[in-house]
Tab-separated table of C-alpha atoms in Angstrom:
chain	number	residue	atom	x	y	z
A	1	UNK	CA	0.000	0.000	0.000
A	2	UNK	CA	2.130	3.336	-1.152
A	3	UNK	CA	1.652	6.032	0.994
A	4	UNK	CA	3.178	9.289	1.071
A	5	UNK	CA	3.897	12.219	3.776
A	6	UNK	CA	3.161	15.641	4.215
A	7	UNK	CA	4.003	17.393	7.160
A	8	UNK	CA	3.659	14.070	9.106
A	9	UNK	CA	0.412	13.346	7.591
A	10	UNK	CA	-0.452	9.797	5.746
A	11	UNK	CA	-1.557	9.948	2.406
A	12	UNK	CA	-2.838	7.144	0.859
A	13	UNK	CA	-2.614	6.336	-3.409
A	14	UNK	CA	-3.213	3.440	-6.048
A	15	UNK	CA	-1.740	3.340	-8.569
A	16	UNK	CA	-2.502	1.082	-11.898
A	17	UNK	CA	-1.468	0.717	-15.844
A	18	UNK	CA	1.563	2.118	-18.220
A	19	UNK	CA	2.251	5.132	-20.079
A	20	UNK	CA	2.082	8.778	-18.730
A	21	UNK	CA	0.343	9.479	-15.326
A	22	UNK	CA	-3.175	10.800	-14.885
A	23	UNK	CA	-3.941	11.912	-11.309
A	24	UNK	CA	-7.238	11.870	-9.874
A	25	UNK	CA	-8.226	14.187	-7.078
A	26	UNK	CA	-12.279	13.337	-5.794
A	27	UNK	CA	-14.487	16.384	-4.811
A	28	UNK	CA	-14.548	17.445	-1.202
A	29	UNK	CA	-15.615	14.256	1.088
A	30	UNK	CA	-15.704	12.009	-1.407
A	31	UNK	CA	-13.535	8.728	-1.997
A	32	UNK	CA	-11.902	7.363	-4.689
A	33	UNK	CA	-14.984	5.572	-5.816
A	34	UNK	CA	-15.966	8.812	-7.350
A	35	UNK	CA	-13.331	8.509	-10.198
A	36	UNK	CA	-13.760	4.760	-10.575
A	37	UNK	CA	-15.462	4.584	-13.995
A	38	UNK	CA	-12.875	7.323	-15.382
A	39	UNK	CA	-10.079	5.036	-13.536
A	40	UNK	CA	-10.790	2.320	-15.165
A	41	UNK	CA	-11.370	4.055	-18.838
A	42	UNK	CA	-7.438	5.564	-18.349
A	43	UNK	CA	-5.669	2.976	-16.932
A	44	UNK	CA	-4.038	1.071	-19.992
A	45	UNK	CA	-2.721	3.966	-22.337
A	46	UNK	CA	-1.800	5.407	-19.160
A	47	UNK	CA	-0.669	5.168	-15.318
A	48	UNK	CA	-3.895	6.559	-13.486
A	49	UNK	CA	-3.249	7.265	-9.879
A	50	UNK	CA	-5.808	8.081	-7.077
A	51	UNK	CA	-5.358	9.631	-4.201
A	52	UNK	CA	-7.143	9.566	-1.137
A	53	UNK	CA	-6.957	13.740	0.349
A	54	UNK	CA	-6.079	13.662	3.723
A	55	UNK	CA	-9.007	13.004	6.007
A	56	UNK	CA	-10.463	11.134	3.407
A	57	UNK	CA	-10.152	7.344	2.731
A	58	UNK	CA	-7.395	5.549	3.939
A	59	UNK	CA	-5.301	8.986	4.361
A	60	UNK	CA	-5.058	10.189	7.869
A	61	UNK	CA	-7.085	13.410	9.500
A	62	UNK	CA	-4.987	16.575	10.671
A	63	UNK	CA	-3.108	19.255	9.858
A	64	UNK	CA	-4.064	22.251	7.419
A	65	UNK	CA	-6.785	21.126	4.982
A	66	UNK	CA	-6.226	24.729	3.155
A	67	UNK	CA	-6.190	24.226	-0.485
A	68	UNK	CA	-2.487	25.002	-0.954
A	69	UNK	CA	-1.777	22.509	1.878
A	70	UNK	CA	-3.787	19.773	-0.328
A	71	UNK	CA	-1.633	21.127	-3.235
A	72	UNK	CA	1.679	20.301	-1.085
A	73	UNK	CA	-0.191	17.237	-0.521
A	74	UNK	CA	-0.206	16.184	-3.663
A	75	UNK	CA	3.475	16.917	-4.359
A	76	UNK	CA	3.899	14.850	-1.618
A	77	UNK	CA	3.039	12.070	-3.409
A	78	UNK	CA	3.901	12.166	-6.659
A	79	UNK	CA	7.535	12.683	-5.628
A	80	UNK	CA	7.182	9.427	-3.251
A	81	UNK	CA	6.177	8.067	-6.350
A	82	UNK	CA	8.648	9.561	-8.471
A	83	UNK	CA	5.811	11.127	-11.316
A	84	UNK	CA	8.021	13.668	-12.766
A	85	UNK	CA	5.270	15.398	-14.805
A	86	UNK	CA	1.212	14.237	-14.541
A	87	UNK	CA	-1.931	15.355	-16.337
A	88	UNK	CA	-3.805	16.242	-13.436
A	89	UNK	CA	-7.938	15.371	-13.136
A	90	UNK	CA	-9.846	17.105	-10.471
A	91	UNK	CA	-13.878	16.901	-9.494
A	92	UNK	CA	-14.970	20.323	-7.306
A	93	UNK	CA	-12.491	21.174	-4.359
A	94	UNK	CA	-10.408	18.355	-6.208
A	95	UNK	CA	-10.152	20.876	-8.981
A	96	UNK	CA	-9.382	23.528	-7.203
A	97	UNK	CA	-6.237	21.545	-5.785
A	98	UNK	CA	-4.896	21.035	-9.131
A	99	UNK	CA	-5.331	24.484	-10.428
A	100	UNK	CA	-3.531	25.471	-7.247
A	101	UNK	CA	-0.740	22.702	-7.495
A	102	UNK	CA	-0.180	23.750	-11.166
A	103	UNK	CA	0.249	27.560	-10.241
A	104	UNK	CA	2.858	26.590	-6.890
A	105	UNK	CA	4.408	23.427	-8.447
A	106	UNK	CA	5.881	22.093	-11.570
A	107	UNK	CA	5.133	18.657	-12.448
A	108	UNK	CA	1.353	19.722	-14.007
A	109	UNK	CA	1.527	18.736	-17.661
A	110	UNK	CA	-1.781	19.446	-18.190
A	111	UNK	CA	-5.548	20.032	-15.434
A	112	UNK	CA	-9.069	18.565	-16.461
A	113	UNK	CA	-11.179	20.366	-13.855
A	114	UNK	CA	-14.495	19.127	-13.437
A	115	UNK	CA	-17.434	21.138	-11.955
A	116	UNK	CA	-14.858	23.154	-10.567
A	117	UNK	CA	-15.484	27.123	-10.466
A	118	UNK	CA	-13.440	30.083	-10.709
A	119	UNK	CA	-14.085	31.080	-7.110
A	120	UNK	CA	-15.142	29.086	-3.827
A	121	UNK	CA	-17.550	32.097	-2.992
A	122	UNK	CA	-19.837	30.798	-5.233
A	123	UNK	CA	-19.907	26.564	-4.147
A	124	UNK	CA	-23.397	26.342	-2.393
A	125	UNK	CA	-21.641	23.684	0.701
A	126	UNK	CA	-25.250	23.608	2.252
A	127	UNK	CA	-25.893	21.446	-1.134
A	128	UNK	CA	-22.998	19.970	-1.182
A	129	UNK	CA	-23.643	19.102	2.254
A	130	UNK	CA	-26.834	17.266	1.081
A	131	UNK	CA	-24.271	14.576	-0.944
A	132	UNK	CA	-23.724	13.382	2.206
A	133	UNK	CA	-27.270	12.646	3.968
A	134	UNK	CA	-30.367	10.683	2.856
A	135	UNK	CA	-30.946	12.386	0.146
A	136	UNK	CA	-27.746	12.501	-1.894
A	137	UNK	CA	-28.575	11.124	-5.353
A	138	UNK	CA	-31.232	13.562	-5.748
A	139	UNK	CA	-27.353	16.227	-5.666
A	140	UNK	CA	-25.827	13.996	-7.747
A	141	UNK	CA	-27.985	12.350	-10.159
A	142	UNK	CA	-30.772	13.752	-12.459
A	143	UNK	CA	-33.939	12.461	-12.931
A	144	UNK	CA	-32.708	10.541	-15.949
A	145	UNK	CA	-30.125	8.660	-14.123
A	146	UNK	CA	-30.004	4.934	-14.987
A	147	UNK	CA	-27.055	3.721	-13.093
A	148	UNK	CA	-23.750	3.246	-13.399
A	149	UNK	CA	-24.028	0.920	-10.486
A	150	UNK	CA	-26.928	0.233	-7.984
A	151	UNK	CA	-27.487	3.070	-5.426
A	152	UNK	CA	-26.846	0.485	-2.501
A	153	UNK	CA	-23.424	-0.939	-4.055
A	154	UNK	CA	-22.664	2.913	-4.054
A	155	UNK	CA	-23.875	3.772	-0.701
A	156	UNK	CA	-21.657	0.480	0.708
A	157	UNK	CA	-18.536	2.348	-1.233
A	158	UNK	CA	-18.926	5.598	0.039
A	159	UNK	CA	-18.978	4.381	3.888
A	160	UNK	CA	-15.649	2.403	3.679
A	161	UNK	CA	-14.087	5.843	1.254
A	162	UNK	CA	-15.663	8.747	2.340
A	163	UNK	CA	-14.564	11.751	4.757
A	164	UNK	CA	-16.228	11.608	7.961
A	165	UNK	CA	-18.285	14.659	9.689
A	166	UNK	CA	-15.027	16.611	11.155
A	167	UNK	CA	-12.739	16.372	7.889
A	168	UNK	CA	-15.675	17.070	5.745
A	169	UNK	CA	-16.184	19.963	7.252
A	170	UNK	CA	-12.953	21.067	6.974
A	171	UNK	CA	-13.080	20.547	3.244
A	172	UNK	CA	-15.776	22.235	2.990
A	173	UNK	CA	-14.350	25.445	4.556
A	174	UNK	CA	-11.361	25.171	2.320
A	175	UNK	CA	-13.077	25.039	-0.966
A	176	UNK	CA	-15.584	28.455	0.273
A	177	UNK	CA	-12.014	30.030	0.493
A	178	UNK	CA	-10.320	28.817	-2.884
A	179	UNK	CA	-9.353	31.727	-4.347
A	180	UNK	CA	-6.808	31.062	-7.616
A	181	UNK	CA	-5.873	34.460	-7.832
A	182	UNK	CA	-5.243	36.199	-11.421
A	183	UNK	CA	-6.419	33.344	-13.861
A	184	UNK	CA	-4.294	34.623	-16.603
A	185	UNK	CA	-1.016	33.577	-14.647
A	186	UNK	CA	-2.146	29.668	-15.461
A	187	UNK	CA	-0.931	28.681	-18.787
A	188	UNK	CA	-1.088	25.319	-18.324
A	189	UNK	CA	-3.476	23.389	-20.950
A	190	UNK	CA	-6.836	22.450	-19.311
A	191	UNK	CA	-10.288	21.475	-19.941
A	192	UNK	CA	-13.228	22.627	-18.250
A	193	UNK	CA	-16.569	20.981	-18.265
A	194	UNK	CA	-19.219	22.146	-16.379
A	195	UNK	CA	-22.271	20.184	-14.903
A	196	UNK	CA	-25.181	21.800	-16.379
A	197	UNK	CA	-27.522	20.991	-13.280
A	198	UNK	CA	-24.933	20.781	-10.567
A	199	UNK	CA	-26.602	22.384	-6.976
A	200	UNK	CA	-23.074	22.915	-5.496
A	201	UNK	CA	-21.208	24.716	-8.500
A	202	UNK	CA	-23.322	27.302	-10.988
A	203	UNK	CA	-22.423	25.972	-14.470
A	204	UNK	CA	-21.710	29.393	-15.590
A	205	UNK	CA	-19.030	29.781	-12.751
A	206	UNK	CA	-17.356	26.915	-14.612
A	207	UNK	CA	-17.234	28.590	-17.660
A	208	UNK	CA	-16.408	31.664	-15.971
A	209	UNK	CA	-12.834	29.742	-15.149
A	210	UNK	CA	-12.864	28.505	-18.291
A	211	UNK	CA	-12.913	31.988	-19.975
A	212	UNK	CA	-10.230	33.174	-17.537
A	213	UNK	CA	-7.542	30.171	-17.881
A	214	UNK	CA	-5.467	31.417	-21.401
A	215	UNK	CA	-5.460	27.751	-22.726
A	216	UNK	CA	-8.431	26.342	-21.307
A	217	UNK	CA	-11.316	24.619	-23.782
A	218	UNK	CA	-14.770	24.501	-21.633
A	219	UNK	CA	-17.978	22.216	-22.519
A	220	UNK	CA	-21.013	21.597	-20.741
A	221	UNK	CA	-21.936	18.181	-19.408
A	222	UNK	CA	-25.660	17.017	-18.594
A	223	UNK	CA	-26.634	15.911	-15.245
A	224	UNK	CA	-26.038	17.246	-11.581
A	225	UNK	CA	-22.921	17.074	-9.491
A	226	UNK	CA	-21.539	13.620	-10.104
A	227	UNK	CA	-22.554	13.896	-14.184
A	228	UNK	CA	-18.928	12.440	-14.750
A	229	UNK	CA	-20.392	9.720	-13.203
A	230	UNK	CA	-24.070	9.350	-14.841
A	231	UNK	CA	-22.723	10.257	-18.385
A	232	UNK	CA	-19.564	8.861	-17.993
A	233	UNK	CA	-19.163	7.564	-21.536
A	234	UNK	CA	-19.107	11.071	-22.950
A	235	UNK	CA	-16.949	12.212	-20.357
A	236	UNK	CA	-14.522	9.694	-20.615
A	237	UNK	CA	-14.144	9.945	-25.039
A	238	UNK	CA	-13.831	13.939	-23.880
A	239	UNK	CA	-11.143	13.550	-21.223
A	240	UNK	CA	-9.163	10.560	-23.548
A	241	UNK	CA	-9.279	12.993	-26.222
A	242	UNK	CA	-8.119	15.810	-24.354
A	243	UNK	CA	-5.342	13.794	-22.895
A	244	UNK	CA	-4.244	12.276	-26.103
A	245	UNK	CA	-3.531	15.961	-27.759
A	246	UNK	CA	-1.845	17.357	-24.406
């Protein structure tokens, strides 16, 4: 089981496949389940690698959970295991970190941020909240939703991966105070795609990063917050495409 340090915090990664490394980073709270149907799409052509954010998974609670320190976090481990350059794939606050580690670090070949906005101050965490009780696939699925696997089989994966009460709200408070600064100062290649119906993240905040990152491409995605999930055919030929011309 690799795990990395920060600061004399645990972080836990998998890594799986050949070729160039993609790194996935979940939104706040969530566990690596969340990326496990673009995981599995990657892994092959390239080395995916997920990593569990501290307080989250099988990483350990404490510390910082500022976005920078997440950043640090996840220099951490890609020098444990010696990635000297990734594309990096984030979902919400896990976004946020890779925007962040790209403008502080140097081993970002290129970000796919996903339902990720150009400022915290506009990520409703009441909603976000609501991923996390009873009634969470009515925030992450749309009416439409079919499944990409059973609700139950999901519900038994997000109690063994998921942040508990104290670190998610932690997360929480660092994504309301992500703030990337002057967007023009990010040239590294990215893709944006914004949830259309997403109750945590406006979709026109994500084009709103989009618009601001000097290399960025943006398109929308259907569904709510987890539409990488529920549509994750089309997300997947988007992000494999994307990758392949980075």
């Amino acid at each position: 089981m690799p795990r990395a340090t920060n600061d004399g915090v645990g972080l836990y990664y998998e890594r799986v496949g050949d070729g160039e490394t993609v790194v996935f980073l979940p939104e706040a709270g969530l566990g690596a389940w969340s990326w496990g149907w673009q995981h599995d799409a990657v892994a092959g052509p390239y080395e995916s690698l997920v990593v569990d954010p501290r307080g989250t998974g099988r990483s350990d609670p404490g510390g910082d959970y500022a976005v920078a320190t997440l950043a640090d976090d996840l220099e951490a481990v890609l020098r444990d295991a010696g990635v000297r350059s990734a594309h990096l794939v984030g979902h919400g606050l896990g976004g946020a970190v890779a925007l962040a580690y790209a403008g502080a670090h140097n081993r970002a070949r290129s970000l796919a941020l996903v339902t990720t906005p150009a400022s915290g101050e506009v990520v409703d965490t009441d909603a976000l909240g609501q991923l996390f009780g009873e009634s969470w696939p009515e925030v992450a699925f749309s009416n439409a939703y079919v499944g990409v696997a059973p609700r139950d089989e999901i519900a038994g994966w997000r109690e063994l991966d998921d942040a508990g009460p104290e670190a998610r709200e932690r997360l929480f408070a660092a994504y309301r105070d992500f703030d990337p600064g002057a967007l023009y100062e990010y040239t590294t290649p990215a893709l944006v795609l914004g949830a259309m119906e997403s109750p945590v993240v406006p979709e026109a905040a994500c084009e709103t990063l989009a618009t601001g990152l000097p290399r960025a491409e943006y398109e929308q995605v259907e569904g709510r917050h987890l539409a990488h999930l529920e549509h994750s055919r089309a997300v997947n030929d988007r992000l494999l495409a994307f990758l392949d011309g980075a």
